Coordinates of C-alpha atoms and ligand atoms in Angstrom, one line a residue:
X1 CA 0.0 0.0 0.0
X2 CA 1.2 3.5 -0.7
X3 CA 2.1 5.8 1.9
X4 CA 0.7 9.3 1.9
X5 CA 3.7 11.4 0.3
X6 CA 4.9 14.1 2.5
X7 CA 4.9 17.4 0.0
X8 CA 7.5 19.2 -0.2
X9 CA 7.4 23.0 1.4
X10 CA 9.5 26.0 -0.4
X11 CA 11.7 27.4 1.5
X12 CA 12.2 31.2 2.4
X13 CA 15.1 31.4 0.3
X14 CA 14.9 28.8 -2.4
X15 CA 12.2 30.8 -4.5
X16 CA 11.9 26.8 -6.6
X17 CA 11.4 24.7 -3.7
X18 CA 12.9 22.6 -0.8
X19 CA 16.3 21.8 -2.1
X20 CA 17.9 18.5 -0.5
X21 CA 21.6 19.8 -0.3
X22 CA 20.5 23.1 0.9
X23 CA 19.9 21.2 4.5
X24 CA 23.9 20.0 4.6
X25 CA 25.6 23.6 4.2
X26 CA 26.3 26.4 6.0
X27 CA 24.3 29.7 5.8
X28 CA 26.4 31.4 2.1
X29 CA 27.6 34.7 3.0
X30 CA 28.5 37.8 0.8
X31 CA 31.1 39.8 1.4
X32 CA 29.9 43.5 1.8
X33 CA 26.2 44.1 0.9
X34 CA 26.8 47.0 -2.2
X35 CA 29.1 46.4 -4.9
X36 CA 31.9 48.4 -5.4
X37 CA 31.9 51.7 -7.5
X38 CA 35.1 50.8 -9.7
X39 CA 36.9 47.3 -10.6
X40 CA 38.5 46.0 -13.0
X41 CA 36.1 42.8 -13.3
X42 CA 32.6 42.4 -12.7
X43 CA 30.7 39.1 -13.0
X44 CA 26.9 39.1 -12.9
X45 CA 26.1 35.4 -12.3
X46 CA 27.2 33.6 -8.7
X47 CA 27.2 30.3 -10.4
X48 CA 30.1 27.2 -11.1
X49 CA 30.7 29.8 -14.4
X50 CA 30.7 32.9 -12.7
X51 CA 32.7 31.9 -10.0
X52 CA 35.2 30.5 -11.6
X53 CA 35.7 33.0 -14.1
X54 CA 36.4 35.2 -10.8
X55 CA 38.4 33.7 -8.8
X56 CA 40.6 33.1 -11.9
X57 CA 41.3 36.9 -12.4
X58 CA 41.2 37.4 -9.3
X59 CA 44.1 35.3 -9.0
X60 CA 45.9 37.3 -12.0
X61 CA 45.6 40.2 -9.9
X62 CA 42.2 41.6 -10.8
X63 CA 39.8 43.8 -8.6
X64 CA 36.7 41.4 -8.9
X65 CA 33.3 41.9 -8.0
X66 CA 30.3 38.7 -8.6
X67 CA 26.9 40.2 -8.2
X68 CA 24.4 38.1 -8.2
X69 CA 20.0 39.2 -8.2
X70 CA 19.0 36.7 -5.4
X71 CA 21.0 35.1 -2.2
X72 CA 24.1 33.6 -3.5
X73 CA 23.6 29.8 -4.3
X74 CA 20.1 30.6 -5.5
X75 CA 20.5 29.2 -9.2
X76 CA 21.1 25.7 -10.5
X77 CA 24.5 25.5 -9.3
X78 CA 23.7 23.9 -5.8
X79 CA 20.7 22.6 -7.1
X80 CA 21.5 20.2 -9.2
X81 CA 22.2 16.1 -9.2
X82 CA 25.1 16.2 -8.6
X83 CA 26.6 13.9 -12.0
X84 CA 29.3 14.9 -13.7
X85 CA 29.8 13.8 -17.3
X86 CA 31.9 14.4 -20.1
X87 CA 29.1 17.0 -21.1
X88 CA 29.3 17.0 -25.0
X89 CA 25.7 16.2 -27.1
X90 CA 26.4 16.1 -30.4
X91 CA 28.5 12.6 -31.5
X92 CA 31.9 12.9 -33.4
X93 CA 30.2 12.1 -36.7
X94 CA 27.9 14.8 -36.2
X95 CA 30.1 17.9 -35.3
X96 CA 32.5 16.2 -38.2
X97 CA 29.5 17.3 -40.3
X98 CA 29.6 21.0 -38.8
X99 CA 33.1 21.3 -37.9
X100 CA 35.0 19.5 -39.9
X101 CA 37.6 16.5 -38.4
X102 CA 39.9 18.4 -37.0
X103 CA 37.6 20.4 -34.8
X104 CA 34.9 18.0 -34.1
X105 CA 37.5 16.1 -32.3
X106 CA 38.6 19.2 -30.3
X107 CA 35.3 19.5 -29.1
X108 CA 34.7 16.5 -27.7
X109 CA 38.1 16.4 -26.1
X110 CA 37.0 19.7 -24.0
X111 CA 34.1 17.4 -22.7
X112 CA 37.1 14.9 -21.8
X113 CA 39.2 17.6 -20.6
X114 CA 36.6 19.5 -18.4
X115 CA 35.6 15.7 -16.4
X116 CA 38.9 15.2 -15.7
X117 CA 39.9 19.2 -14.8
X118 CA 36.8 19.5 -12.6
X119 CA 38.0 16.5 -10.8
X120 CA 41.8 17.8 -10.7
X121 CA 40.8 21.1 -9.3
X122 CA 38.5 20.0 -6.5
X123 CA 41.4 17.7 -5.5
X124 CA 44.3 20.3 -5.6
X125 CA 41.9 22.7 -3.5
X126 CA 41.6 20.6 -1.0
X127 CA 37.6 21.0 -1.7
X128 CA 35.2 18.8 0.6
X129 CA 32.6 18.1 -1.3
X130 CA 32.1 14.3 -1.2
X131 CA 33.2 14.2 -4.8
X132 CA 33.8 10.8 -6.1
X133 CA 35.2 9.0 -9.6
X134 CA 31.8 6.7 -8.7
X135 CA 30.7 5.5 -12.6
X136 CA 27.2 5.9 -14.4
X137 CA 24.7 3.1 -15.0
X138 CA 23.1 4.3 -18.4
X139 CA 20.1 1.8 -18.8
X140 CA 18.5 1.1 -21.7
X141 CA 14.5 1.6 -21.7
X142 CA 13.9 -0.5 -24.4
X143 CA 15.4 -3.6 -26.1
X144 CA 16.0 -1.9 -29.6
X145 CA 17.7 1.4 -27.0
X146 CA 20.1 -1.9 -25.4
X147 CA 21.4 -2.6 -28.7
X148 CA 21.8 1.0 -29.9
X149 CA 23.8 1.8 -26.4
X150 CA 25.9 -1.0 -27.1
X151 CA 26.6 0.4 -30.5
X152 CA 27.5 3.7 -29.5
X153 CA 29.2 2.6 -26.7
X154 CA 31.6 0.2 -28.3
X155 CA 32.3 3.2 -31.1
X156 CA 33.2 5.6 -28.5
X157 CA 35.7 3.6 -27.1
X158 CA 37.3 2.7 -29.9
X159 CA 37.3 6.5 -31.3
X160 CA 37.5 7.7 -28.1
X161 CA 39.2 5.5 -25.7
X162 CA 36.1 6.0 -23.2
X163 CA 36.7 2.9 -20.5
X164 CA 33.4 0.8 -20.4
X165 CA 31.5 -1.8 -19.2
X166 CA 28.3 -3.7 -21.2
X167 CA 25.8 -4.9 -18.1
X168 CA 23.1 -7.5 -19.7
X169 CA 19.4 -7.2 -18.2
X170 CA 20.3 -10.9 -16.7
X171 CA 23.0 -9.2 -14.9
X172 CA 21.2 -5.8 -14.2
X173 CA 20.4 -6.5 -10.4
X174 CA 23.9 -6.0 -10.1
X175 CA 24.4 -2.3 -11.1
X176 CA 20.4 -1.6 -10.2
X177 CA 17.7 -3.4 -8.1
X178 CA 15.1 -2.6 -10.9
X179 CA 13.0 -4.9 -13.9
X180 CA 12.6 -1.5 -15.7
X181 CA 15.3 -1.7 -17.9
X182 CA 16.8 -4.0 -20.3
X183 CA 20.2 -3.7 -19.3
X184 CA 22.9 -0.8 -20.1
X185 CA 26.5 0.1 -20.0
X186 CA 28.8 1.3 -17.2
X187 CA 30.8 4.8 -18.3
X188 CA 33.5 4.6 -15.7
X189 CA 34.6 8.1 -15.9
X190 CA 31.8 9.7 -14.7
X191 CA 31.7 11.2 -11.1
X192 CA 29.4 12.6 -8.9
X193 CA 29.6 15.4 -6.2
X194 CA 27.3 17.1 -3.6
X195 CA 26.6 20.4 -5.3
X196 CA 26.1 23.1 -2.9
X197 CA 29.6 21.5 -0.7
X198 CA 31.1 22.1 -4.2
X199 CA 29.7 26.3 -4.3
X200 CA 30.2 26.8 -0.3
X201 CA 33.9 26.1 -1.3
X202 CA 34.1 28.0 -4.6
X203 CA 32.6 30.3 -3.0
X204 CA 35.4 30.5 -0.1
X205 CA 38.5 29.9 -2.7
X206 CA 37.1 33.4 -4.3
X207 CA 36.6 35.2 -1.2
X208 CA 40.0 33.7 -0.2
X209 CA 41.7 35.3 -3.7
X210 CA 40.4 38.7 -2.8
X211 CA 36.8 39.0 -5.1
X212 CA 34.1 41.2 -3.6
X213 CA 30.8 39.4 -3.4
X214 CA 27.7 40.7 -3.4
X215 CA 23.9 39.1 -3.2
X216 CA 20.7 40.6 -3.9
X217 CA 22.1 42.8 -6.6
X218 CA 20.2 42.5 -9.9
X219 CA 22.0 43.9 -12.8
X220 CA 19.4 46.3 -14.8
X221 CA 21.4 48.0 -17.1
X222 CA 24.8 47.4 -19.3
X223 CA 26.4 50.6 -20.7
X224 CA 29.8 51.4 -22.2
X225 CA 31.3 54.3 -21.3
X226 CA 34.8 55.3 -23.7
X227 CA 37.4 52.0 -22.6
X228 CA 34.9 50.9 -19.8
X229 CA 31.3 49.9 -18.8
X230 CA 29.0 51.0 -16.5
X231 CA 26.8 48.3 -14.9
X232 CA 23.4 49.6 -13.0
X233 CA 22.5 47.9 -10.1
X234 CA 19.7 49.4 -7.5
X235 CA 22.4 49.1 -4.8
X236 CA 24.7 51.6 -6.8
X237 CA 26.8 51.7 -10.5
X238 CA 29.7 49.6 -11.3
X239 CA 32.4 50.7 -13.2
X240 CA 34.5 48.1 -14.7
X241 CA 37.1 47.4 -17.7
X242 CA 35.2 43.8 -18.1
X243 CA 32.2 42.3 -17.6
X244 CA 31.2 38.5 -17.5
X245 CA 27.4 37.8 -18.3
X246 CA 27.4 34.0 -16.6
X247 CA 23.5 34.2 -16.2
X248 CA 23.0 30.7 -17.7
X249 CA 19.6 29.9 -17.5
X250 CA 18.6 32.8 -16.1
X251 CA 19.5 35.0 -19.0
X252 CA 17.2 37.7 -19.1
X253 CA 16.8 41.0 -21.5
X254 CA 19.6 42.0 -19.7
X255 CA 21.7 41.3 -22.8
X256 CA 19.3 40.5 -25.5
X257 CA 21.5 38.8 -27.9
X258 CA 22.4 36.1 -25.8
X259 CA 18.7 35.7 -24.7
X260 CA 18.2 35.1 -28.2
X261 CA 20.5 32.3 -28.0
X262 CA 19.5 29.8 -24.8
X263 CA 16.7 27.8 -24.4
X264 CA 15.7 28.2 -20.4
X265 CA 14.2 24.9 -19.6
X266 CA 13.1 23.6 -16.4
X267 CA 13.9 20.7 -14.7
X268 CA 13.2 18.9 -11.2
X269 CA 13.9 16.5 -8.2
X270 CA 13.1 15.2 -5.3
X271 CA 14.7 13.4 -2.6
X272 CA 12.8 10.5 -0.8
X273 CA 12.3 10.1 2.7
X274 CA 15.3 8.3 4.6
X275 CA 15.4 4.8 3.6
X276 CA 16.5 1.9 5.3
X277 CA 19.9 0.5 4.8
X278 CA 19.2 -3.0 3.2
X279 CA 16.8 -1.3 0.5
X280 CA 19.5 1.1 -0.6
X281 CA 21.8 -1.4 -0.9
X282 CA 19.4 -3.7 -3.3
X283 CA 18.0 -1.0 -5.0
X284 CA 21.6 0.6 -5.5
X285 CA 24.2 -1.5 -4.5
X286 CA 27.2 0.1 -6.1
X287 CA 27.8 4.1 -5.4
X288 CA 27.4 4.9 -9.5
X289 CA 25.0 7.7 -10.4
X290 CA 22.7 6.6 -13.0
X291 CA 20.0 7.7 -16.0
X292 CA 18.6 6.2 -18.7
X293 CA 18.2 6.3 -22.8
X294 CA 14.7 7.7 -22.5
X295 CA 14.7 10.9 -24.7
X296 CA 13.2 12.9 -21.5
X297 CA 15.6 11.4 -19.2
X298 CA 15.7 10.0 -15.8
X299 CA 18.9 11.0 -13.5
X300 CA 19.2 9.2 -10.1
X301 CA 21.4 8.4 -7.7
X302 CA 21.6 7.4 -3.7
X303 CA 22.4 10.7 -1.7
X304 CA 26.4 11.0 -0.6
X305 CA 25.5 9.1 2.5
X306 CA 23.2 6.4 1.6
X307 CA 20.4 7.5 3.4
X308 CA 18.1 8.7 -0.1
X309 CA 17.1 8.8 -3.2
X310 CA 17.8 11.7 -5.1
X311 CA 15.7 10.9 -8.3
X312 CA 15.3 13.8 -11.0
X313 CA 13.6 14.7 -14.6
X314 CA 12.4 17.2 -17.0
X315 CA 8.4 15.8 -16.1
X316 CA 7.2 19.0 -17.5
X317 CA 9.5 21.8 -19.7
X318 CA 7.8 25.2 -18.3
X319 CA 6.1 23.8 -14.3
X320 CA 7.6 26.3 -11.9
X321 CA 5.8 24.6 -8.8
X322 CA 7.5 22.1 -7.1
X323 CA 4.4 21.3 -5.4
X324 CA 3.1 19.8 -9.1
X325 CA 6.5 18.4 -10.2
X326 CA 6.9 16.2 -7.4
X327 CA 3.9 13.6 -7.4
X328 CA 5.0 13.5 -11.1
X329 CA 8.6 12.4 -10.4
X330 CA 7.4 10.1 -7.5
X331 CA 5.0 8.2 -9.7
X332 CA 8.0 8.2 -12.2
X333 CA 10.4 7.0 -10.1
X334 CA 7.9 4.3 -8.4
X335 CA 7.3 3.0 -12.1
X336 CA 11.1 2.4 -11.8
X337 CA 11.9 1.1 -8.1
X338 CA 8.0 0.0 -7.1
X339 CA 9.3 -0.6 -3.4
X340 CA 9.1 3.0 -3.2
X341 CA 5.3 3.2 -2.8
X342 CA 6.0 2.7 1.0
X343 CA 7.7 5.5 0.4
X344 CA 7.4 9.8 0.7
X345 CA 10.0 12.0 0.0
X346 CA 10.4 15.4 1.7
X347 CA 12.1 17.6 -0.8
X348 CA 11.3 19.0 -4.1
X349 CA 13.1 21.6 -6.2
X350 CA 13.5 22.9 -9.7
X351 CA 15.8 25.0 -11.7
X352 CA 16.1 26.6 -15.2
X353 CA 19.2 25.0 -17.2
X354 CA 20.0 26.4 -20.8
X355 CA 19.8 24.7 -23.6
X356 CA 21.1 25.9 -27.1
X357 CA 20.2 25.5 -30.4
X358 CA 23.8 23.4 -31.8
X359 CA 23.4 21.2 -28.0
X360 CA 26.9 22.9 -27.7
X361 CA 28.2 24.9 -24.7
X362 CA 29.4 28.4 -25.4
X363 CA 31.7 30.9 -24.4
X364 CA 33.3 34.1 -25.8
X365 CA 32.5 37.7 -26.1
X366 CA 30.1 40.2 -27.7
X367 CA 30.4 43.9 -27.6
X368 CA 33.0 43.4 -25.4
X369 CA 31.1 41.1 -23.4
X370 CA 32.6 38.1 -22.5
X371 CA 29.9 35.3 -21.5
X372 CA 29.9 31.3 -21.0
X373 CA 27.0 29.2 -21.0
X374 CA 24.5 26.5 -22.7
X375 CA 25.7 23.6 -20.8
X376 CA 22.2 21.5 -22.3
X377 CA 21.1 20.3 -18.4
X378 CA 25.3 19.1 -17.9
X379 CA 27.4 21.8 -16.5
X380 CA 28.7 21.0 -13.4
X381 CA 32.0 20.1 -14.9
X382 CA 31.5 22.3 -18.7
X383 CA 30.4 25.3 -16.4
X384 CA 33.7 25.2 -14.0
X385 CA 35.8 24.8 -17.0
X386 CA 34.2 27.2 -19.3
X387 CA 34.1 29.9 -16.4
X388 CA 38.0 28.9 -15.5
X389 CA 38.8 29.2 -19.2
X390 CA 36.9 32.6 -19.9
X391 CA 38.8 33.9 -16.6
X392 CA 41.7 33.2 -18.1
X393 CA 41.2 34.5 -21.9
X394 CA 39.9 37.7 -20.3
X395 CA 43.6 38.2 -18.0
X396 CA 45.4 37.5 -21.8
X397 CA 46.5 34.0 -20.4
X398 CA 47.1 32.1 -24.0
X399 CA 46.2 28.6 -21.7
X400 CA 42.6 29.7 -22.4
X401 CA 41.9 29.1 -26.3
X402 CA 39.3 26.5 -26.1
X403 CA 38.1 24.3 -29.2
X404 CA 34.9 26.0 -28.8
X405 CA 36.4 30.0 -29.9
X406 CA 34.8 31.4 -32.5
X407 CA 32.3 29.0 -33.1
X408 CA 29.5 30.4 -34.3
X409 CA 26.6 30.8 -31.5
X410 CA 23.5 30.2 -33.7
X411 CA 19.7 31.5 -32.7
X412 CA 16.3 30.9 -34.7
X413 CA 14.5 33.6 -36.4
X414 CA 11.4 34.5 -34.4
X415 CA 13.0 33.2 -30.9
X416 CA 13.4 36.1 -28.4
X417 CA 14.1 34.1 -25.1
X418 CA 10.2 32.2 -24.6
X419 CA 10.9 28.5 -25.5
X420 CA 7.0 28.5 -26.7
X421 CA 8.0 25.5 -28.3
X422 CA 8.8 23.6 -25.9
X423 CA 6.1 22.5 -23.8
X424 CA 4.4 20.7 -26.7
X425 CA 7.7 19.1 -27.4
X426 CA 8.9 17.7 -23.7
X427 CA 5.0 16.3 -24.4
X428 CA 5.6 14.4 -27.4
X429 CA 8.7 13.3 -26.7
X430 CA 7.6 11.9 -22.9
X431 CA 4.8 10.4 -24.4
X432 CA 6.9 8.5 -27.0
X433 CA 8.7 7.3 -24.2
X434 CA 6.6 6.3 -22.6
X435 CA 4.8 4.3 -25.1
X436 CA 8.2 3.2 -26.0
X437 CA 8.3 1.5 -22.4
X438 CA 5.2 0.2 -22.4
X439 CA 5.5 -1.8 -25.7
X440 CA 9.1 -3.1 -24.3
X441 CA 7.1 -4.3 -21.5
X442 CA 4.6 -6.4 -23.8
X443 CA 7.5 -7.7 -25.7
X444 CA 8.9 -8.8 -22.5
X445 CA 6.0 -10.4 -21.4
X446 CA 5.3 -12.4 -24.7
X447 CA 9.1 -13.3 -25.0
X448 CA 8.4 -14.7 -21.6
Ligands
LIG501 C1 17.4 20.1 -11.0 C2 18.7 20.3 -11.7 C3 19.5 19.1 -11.9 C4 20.7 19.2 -12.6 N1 21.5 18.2 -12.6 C5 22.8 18.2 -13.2 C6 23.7 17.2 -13.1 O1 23.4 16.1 -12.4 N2 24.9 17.3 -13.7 C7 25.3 18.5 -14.3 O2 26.4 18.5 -14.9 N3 24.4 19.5 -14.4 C8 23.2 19.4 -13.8 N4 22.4 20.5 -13.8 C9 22.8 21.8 -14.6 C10 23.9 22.6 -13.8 O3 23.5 22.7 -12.5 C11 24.1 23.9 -14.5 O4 24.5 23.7 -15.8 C12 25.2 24.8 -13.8 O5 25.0 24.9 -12.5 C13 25.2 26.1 -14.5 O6 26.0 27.0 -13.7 P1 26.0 28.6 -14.0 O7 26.9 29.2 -13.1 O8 26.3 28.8 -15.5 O9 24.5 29.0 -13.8 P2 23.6 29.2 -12.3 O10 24.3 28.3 -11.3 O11 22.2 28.9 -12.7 O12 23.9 30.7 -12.0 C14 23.3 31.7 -12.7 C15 23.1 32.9 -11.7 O13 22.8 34.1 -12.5 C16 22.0 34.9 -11.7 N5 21.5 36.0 -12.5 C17 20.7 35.9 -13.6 N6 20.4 37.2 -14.1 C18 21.1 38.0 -13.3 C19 21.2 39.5 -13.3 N7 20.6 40.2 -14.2 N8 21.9 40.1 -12.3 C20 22.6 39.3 -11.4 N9 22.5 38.0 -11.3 C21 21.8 37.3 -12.3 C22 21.0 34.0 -11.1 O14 20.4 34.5 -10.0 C23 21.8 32.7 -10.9 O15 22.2 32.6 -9.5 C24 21.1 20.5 -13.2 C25 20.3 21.6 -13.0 C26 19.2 21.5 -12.3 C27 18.3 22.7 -12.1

C-alpha cells in the first residue's frame, strides 16, 4: 500500500522549492552588501561559471566583484544532481558534419578535458565536497535502445578511448535493483559530487583570492562608457574594464542577444524520505549515479550518504511549482523502483538549465562582453571549465583558447528568449517514451 507522500514546502530562500543539499551547508555569505563603485572585473552570475571565471582573475591580480539578483547559491549550481559527465551532445560524426575533423574532435576532447579538470581542481583545493570518480549506469529503456547503447558505446571507445563496461538485463540487479530496464553500460569516468559542498567552497577559494561578493544585486542596465562599462544595479553603478554575463539559464533581456541564443528549460527532483539501509543497498548496490536512454531522461542516484534517493527529470518543460513536479517524479520513479510506494519524499526543487540551439556549450564575447554558458542540463563540470577558461582568456593568459572560440553561437528567427515550443515538445517526446516502455514491457512479457 502506498504511503501518503509528505509534499514538499518551499523554502524562504529557495524561490523553486525545498532543495535536499541546501539542508547540509552552512548559511552562504556575501562579502559587503553594495558592490563596489570601480573594478576592473565584474561578474553578474554567482554560479560554477561565474565563480570561476572570478576567482581566476582574481588570482591574476584583478579587482573582482560577482553580483548576483538573489542570495548567492540561488541558481542551479547547488541545485543540481550532482553527475558529472563528459558534457558533449552532439556525437563525433555529427560535429564532423559541422566542424570538420579536426575540430569535431577538439570539441569532444574539451568534454574529456573538463571531467577530468573539474575532478583535478577539487582535488588540488583541497575542496570537501564528497566528490567521487563513482561510474554511471546508463540503462536502456527498451530492447532496440540496449542494442543502440551498445553500438554507440563500443564506437566511442574505440574513437575515443572511453573505458566501459556492457551490463546485460540478466546481470542488471547488479548495477540496479530494478526490472525496468533492459540492461545498459557502465561509463567509468563519470563522477558525482554534492553540489552546494562544491559552491560553499568555490565560494570560499574566491573570497579567499580577494573577489568582492555581493547578493541581492540584480543587474538592470549594461552601458559602455569610452574603454569601460557601466553596470546599474539598484544598490549603486559599477564601473569596470570587463564584464562576464554568466547568467546561464537565467538570461534575461539583460543582454538581448544572448537571450536570443539559450533555451531556459526547467527541470526537477526530489529526494525520498530516509530509507533503510538494506533497500539502498538492493536498489543501489554500487555508489554509480545513473539515467537512462529515454529521450526525456531519468537521472538518479543514492544521496552521498546512503540515506536517499535523489531521483530527477524534466516531467514537464515550463512547471515552476514544485508542489506539481513532485507527485510526477514520484509516480516516475515508483514505475522504476516499485518498493518506493511505502515511500514519501520530503524535498522537491526545480531549476532553469540552458539549452542551445547546436546542443553545444558556449563561451566568448560580444560587444566586449565576455559570456559562458548553454551547458544543455550538464554543467557542473562544462560550467567550471568554461568559467576557468573565460577567466583566463579575459587576464590574456594564452592557456585559455578553447576548441569552442569562435564557433558560431547560432539563434532561430522568431525566438526572443520564450521557448514557446517547448512545452508541446517535452510532451511528445515523454509520451513517446513512454509508449516506448510500455510496448518493451509487452514484448517482455510475450518473450516470456
Ligand atoms: C534540478 C537540476 C539538476 C541538474 N543536474 C545536473 C547534473 O546532475 N549534472 C550536471 O552537470 N548539471 C546538472 N544541472 C545543470 C547545472 O547545475 C548547471 O548547468 C550549472 O549549475 C550552471 O552554472 P552557471 O553558473 O552557469 O548558472 P547558475 O548556477 O544557474 O547561476 C546563474 C546565476 O545568475 C544569476 N542572474 C541571472 N540574471 C542576473 C542578473 N541580471 N543580475 C545578477 N544575477 C543574475 C541567477 O540568480 C543565478 O544565481 C542540473 C540543473 C538542475 C536545475
Amino acid at each position: 500500500m502506498s504511503r501518503q507522500v509528505v509534499q514538499a514546502a518551499g523554502t524562504a530562500n529557495s524561490g523553486a522549492g525545498n532543495v535536499y543539499w541546501h539542508d547540509g551547508i552552512a548559511a552562504l555569505v556575501p562579502t559587503s552588501t553594495s558592490p563596489m563603485a570601480k573594478v576592473d572585473v565584474v561578474v553578474i552570475g554567482a554560479g560554477y561559471t561565474g565563480l570561476h571565471a572570478a576567482i581566476t582573475a582574481a588570482r591574476a591580480g584583478r579587482a573582482t566583484q560577482v553580483i548576483d539578483m538573489h542570495e548567492l547559491g540561488w541558481g542551479c549550481s547547488t541545485r543540481n544532481g550532482g553527475q558529472i559527465s563528459p558534457s558533449i551532445k552532439p556525437s563525433l560524426a555529427a560535429l564532423t558534419r559541422r566542424y570538420g575533423a579536426d575540430r569535431a574532435k577538439a570539441v569532444r576532447n574539451e568534454g574529456y578535458r573538463s571531467l577530468e579538470w573539474v575532478g583535478s581542481f577539487i582535488k588540488s583545493e583541497g575542496l570537501d565536497c564528497d566528490y567521487q570518480r563513482c561510474g554511471r549506469f546508463h540503462a536502456a529503456h527498451t530492447p532496440a535502445h540496449f542494442e543502440s547503447l551498445v553500438r554507440d558505446t563500443e564506437r566511442l571507445g574505440r574513437e575515443e578511448d572511453v573505458p566501459f563496461e556492457v551490463v546485460s538485463r540478466a546481470n542488471q540487479h547488479t548495477e540496479l535493483g530494478t526490472d525496468a530496464y533492459f540492461g545498459g553500460v557502465v561509463l567509468k569516468q563519470h563522477a558525482s559530487l554534492d553540489p552546494a559542498k562544491y559552491f560553499s567552497g568555490l565560494l570560499d577559494l574566491a573570497k579567499k583570492a580577494g573577489v568582492a561578493v555581493t547578493d541581492d544585486c540584480p543587474a538592470l542596465d549594461i552601458k559602455r562608457e569610452g574603454n569601460a562599462f557601466i553596470v546599474t544595479t539598484p544598490k549603486g553603478d559599477i564601473r569596470a574594464e570587463n564584464v562576464v554575463v554568466a547568467t546561464n539559464g537565467y538570461s534575461t533581456g539583460l543582454v538581448p542577444w544572448l537571450q536570443r541564443r539559450v533555451i531556459p528549460i526547467g527541470t526537477y527532483m526530489i529526494a525520498t524520505d530516509p530509507l533503510p539501509k538494506a533497500l539502498i543497498d538492493k536498489l543501489f548496490p554500487t555508489d554509480r549515479v545513473a539515467s537512462d536512454t529515454c529521450k526525456v531522461i531519468y537521472y538518479y542516484r543514492p544521496s552521498p550518504d546512503r540515506s536517499r534517493i535523489l531521483f530527477g527529470g524534466r516531467v514537464s518543460a515550463d512547471e515552476t511549482n514544485p508542489a506539481i513536479s513532485g507527485p510526477k517524479l514520484h509516480h516516475d520513479m515508483c514505475r522504476i523502483f516499485p518498493e518506493l510506494a511505502n515511500y514519501g519524499y520530503t524535498h522537491s526543487w526545480t531549476g532553469k538549465v540552458a539549452f542551445t540551439f547546436d546542443t553545444l556549450a558556449h563561451l566568448g564575447q560580444h560587444a566586449g562582453l565576455y559570456y559562458a554558458m548553454g551547458y544543455c542540463g550538464s554543467g557542473i563540470g562544462m560550467a567550471s571549465y568554461l568559467g576557468m577558461r573565460l577567466g583566463q582568456q579575459l587576464v590574456g593568459n594564452p592557456e585559455g583558447a578553447t576548441a569552442f572560440d569562435n564557433l558560431q553561437f547560432p539563434t532561430r528567427p522568431l525566438y526572443f528568449g520564450k521557448p514557446w515550443f517547448l512545452p508541446s515538445v517535452v510532451r511528445w517526446y515523454r509520451f513517446r517514451d513512454h509508449w516506448q516502455i510500455k510496448r518493451a514491457a509487452g514484448d517482455t512479457r510475450v518473450m516470456a
